Short mmCIF file of N, CA and C in Angstrom, two decimals:
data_model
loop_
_atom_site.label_atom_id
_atom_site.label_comp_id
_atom_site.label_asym_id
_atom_site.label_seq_id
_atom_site.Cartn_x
_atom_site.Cartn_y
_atom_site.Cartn_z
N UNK A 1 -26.25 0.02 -7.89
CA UNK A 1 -27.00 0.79 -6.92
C UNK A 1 -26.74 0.28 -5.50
N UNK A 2 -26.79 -1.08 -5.61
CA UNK A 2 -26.51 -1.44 -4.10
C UNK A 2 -24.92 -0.97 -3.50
N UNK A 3 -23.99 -1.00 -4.57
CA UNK A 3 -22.76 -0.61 -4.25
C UNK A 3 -22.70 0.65 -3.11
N UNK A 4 -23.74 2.05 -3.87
CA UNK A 4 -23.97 3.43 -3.60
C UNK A 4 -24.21 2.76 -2.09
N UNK A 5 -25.58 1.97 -1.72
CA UNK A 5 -25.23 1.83 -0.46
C UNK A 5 -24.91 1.14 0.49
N UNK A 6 -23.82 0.32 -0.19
CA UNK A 6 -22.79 -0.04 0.86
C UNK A 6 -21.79 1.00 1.00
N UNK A 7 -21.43 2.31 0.10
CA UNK A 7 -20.28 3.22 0.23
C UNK A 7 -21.09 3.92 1.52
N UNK A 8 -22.28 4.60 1.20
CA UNK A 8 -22.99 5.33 2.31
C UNK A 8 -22.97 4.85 3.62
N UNK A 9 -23.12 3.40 3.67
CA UNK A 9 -22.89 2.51 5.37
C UNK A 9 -21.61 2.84 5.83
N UNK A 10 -20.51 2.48 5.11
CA UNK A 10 -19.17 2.75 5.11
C UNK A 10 -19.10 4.26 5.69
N UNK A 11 -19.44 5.31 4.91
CA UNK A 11 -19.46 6.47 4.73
C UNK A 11 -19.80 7.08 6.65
N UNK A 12 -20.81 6.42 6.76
CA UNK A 12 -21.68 6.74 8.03
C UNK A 12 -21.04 5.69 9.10
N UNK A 13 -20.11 4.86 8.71
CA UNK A 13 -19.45 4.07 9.90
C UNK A 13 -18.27 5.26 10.33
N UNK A 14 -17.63 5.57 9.04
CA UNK A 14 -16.16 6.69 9.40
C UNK A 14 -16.81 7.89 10.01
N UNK A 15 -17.73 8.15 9.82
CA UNK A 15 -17.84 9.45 10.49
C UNK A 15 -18.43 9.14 11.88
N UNK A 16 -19.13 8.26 12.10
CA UNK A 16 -19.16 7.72 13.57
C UNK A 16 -18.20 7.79 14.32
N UNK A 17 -17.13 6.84 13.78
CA UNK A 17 -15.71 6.72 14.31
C UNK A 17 -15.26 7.66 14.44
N UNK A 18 -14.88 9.24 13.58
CA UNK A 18 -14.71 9.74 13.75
C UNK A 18 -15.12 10.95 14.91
N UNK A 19 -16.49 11.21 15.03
CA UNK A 19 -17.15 12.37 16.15
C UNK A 19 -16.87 11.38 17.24
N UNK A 20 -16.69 9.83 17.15
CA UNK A 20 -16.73 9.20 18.53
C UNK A 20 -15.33 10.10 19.39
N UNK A 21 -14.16 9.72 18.20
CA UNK A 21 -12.59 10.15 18.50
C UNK A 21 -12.60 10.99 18.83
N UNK A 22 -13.26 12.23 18.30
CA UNK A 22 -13.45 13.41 18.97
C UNK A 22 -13.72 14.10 20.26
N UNK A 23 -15.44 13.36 20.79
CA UNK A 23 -15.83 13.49 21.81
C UNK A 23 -15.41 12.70 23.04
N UNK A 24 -14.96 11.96 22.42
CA UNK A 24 -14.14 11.14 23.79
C UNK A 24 -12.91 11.44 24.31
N UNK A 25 -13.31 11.46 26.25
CA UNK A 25 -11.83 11.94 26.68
C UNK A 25 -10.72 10.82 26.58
N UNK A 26 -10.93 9.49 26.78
CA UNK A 26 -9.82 8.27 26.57
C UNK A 26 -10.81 7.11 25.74
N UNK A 27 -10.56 6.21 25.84
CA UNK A 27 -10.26 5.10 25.50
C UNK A 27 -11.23 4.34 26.16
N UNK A 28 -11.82 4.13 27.28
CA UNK A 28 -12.85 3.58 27.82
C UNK A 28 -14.32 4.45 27.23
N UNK A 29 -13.96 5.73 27.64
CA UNK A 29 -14.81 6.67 26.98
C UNK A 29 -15.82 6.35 25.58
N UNK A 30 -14.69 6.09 24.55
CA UNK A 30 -14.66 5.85 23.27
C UNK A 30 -15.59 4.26 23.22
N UNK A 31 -14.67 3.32 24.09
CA UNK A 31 -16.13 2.16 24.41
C UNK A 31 -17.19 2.43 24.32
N UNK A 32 -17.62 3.22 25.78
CA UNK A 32 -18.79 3.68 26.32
C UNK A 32 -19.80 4.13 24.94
N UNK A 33 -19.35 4.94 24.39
CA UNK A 33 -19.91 5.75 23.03
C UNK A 33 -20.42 4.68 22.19
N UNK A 34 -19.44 3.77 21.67
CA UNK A 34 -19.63 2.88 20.52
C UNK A 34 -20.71 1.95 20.98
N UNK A 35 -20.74 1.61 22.26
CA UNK A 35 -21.83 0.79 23.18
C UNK A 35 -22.93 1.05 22.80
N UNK A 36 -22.64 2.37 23.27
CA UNK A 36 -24.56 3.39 22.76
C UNK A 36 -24.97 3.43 21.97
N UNK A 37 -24.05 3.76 20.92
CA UNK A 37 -24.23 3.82 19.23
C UNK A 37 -24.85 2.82 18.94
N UNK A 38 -24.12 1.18 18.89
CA UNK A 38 -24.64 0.02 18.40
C UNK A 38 -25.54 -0.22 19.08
N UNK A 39 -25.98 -0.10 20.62
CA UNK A 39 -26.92 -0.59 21.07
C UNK A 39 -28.56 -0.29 20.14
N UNK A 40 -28.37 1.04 19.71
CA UNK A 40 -29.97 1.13 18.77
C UNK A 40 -30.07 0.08 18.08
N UNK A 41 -31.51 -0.31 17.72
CA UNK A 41 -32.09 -1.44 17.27
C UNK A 41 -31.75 -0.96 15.65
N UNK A 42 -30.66 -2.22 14.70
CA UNK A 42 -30.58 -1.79 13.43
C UNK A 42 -29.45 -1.21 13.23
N UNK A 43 -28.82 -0.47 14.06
CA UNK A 43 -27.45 0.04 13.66
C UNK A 43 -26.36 -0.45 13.51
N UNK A 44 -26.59 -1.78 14.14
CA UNK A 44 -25.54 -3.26 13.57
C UNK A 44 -25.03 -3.18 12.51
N UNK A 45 -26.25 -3.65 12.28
CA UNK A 45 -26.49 -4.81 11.01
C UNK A 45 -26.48 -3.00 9.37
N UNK A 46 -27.02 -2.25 9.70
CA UNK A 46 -26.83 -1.11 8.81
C UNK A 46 -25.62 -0.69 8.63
N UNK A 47 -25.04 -0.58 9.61
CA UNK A 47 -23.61 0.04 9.53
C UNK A 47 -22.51 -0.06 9.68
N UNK A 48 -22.67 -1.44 10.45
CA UNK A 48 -20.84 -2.08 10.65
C UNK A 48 -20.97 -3.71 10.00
N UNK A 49 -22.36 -4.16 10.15
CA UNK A 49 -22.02 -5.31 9.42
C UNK A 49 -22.60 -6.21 8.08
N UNK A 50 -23.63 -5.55 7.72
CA UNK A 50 -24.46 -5.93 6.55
C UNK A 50 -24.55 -5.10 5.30
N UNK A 51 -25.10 -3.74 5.55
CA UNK A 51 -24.76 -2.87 4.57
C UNK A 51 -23.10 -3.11 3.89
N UNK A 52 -22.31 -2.82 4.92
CA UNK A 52 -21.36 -2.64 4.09
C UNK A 52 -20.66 -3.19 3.38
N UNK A 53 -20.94 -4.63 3.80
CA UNK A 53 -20.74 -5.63 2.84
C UNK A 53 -20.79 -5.80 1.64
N UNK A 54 -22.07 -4.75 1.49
CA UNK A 54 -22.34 -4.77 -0.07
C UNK A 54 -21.69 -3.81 -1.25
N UNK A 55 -21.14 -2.67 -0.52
CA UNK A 55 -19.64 -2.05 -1.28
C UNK A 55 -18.69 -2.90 -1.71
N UNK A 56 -18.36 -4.36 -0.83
CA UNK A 56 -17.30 -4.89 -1.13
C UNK A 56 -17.76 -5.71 -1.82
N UNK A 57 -18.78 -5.91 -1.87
CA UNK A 57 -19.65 -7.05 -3.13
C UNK A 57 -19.14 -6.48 -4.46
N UNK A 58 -19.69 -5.49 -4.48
CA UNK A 58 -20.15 -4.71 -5.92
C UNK A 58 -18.74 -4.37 -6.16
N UNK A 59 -17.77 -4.40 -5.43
CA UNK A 59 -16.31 -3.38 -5.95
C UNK A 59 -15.88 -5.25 -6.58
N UNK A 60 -16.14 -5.90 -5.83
CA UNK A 60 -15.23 -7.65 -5.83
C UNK A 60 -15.97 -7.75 -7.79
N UNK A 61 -17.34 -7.42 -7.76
CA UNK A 61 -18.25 -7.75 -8.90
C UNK A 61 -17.54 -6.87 -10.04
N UNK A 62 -17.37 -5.53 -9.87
CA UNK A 62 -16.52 -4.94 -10.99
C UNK A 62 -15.29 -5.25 -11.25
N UNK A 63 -14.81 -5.43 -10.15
CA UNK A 63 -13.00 -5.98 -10.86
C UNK A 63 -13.53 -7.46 -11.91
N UNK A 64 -14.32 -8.14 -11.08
CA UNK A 64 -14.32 -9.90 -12.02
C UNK A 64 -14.91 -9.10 -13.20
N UNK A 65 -15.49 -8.18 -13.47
CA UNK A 65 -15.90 -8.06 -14.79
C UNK A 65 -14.57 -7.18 -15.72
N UNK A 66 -14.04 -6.76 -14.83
CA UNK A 66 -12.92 -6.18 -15.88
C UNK A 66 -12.10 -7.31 -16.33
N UNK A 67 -11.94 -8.15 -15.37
CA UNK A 67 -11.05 -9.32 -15.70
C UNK A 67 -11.14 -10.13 -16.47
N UNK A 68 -12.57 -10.10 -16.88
CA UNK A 68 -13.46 -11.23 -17.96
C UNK A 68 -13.21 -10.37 -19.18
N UNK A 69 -13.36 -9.11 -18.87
CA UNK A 69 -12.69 -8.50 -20.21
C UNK A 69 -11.61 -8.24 -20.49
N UNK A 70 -10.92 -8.63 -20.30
CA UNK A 70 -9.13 -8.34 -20.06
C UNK A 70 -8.91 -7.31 -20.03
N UNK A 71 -9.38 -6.52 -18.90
CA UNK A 71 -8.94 -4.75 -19.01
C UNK A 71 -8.02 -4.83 -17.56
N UNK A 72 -8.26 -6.05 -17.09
CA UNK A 72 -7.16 -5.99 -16.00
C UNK A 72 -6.68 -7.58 -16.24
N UNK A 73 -5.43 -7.96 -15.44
CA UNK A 73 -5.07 -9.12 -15.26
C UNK A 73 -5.30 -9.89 -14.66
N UNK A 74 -6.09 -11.58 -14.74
CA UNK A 74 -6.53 -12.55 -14.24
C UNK A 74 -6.82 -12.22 -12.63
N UNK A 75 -5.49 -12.04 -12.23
CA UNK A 75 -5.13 -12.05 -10.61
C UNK A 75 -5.76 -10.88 -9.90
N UNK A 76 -5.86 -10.01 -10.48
CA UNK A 76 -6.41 -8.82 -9.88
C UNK A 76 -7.81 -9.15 -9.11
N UNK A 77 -8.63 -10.20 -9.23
CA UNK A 77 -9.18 -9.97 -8.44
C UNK A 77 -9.24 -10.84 -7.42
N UNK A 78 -8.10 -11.34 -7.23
CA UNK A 78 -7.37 -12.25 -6.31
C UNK A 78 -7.15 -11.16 -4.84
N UNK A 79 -6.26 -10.00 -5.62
CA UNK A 79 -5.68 -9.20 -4.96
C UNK A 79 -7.00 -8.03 -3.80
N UNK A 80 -7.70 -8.07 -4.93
CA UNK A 80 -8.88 -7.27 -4.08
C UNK A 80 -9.60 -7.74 -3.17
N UNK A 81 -9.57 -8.94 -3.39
CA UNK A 81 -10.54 -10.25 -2.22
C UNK A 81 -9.57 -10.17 -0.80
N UNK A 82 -8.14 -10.14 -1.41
CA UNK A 82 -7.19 -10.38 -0.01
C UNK A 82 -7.32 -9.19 0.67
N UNK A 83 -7.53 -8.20 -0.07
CA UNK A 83 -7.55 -6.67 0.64
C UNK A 83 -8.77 -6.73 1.61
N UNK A 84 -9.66 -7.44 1.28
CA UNK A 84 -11.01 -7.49 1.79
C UNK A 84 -10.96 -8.29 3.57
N UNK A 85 -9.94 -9.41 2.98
CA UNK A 85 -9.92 -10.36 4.08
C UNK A 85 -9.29 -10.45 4.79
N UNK A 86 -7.44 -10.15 4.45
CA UNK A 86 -6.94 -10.00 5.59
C UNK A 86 -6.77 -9.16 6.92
N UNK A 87 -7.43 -8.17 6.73
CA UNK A 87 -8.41 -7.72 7.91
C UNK A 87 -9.05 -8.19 8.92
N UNK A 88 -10.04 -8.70 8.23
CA UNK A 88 -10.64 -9.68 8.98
C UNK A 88 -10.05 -11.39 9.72
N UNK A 89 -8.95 -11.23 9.34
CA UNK A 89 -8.19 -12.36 10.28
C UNK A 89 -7.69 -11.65 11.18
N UNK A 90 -6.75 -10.92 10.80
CA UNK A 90 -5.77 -9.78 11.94
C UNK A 90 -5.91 -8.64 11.44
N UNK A 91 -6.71 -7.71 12.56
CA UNK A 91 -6.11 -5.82 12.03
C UNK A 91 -4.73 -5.99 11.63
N UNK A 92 -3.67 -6.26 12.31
CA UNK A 92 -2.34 -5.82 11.85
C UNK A 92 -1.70 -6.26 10.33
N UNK A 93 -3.13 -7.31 9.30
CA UNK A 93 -3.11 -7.01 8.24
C UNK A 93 -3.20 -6.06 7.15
N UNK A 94 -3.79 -5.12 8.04
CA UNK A 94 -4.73 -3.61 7.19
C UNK A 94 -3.41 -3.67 5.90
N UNK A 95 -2.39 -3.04 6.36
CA UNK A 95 -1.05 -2.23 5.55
C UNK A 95 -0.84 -3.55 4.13
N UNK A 96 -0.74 -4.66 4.48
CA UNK A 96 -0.57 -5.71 3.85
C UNK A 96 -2.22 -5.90 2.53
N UNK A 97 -3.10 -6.03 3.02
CA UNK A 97 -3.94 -5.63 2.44
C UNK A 97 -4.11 -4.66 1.16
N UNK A 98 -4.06 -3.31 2.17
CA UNK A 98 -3.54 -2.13 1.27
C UNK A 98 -2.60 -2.25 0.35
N UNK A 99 -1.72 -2.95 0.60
CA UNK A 99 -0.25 -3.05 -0.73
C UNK A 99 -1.28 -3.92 -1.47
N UNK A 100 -2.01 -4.97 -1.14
CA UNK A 100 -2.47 -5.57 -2.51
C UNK A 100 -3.79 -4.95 -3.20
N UNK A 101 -4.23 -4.18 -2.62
CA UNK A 101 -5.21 -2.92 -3.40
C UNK A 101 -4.77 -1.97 -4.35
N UNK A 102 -3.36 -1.47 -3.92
CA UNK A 102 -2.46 -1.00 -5.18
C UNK A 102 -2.28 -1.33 -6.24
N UNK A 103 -1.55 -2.51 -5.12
CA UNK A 103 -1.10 -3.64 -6.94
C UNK A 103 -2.17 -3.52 -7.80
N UNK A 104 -3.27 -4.07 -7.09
CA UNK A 104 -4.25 -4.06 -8.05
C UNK A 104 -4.84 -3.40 -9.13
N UNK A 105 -4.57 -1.70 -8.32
CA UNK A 105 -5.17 -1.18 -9.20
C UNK A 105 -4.26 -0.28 -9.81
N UNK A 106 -2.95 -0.58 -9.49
CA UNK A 106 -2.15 0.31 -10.42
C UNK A 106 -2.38 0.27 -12.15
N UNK A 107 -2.56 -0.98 -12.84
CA UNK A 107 -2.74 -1.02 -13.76
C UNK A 107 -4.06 0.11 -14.54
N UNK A 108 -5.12 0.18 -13.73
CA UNK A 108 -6.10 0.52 -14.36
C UNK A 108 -5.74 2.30 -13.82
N UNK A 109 -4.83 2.64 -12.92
CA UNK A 109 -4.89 4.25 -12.71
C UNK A 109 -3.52 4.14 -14.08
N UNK A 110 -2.74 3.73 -14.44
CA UNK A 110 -1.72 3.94 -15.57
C UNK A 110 -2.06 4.10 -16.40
N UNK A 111 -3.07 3.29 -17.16
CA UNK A 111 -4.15 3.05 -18.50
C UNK A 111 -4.56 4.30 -18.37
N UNK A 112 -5.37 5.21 -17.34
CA UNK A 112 -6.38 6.35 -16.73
C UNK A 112 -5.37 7.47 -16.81
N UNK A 113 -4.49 7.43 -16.39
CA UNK A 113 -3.03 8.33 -16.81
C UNK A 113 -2.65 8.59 -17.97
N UNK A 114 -2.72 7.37 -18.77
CA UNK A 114 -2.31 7.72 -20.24
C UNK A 114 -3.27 8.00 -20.73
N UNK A 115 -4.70 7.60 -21.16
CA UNK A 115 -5.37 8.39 -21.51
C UNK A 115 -5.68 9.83 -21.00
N UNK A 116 -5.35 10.50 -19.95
CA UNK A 116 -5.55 11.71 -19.99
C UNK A 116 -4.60 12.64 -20.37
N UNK A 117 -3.55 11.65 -20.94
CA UNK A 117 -2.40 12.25 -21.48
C UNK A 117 -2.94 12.35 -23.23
N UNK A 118 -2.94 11.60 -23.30
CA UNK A 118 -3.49 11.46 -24.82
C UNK A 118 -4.38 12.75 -24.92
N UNK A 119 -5.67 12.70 -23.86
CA UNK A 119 -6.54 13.51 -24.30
C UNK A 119 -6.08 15.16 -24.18
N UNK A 120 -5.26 15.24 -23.07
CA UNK A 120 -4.77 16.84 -23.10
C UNK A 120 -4.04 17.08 -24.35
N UNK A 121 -3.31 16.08 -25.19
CA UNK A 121 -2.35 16.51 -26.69
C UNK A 121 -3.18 16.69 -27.12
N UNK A 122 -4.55 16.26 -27.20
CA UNK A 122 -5.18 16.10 -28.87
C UNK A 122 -5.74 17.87 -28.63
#
């Protein structure tokens, strides 16, 4: 449940970002906006830095449980933690990140592939 709302914080950060991109004529603009935004009392801590934390809790919490069941491989949730973090050292990690969110989860969309292969024969 808490996962649901850390996706919703998340959810309500992109679309911020987004109407900000919109309504703004440049780049200072786009400051100005985000200023306002965060300045409300609570919209911090709800939406860019506490809530959403807890999506990445609960996603970090399901991979270690697949892993304990061997439905994925040891490392996998190695890979999801780095996705998490190298971000947070350097943006120009994002892409790097992302490749190890794949990796990660290629295994479990292949497994998800073949069974829906299976299930359309039967």
């Amino acid at each position: 449940m808490l996962g649901f709302v850390g996706v919703t914080a998340v959810a309500i950060q992109f679309v911020i970002d987004i109407v900000v991109g919109f309504i703004s004529a440049d780049h200072a603009a786009m400051g100005e906006h985000f200023d306002r935004i965060q300045s409300i009392p609570g919209i911090e801590i709800a939406i860019y830095t506490g809530l959403p934390f807890l999506f990445y809790l609960a996603q970090v919490s399901l991979i270690v449980q697949l892993a304990a069941q061997r439905k994925v491989r040891a490392w996998t949730p190695v890979l999801v933690v780095l996705d998490f973090a190298l971000p947070t050292i350097e943006r120009d990690f994002i892409p790097l990140g992302a490749i190890c969110l794949l990796i990660s989860f290629y295994p479990l969309a292949r497994q998800a592939g073949r069974r829906s292969a299976h299930a359309l024969a039967a």
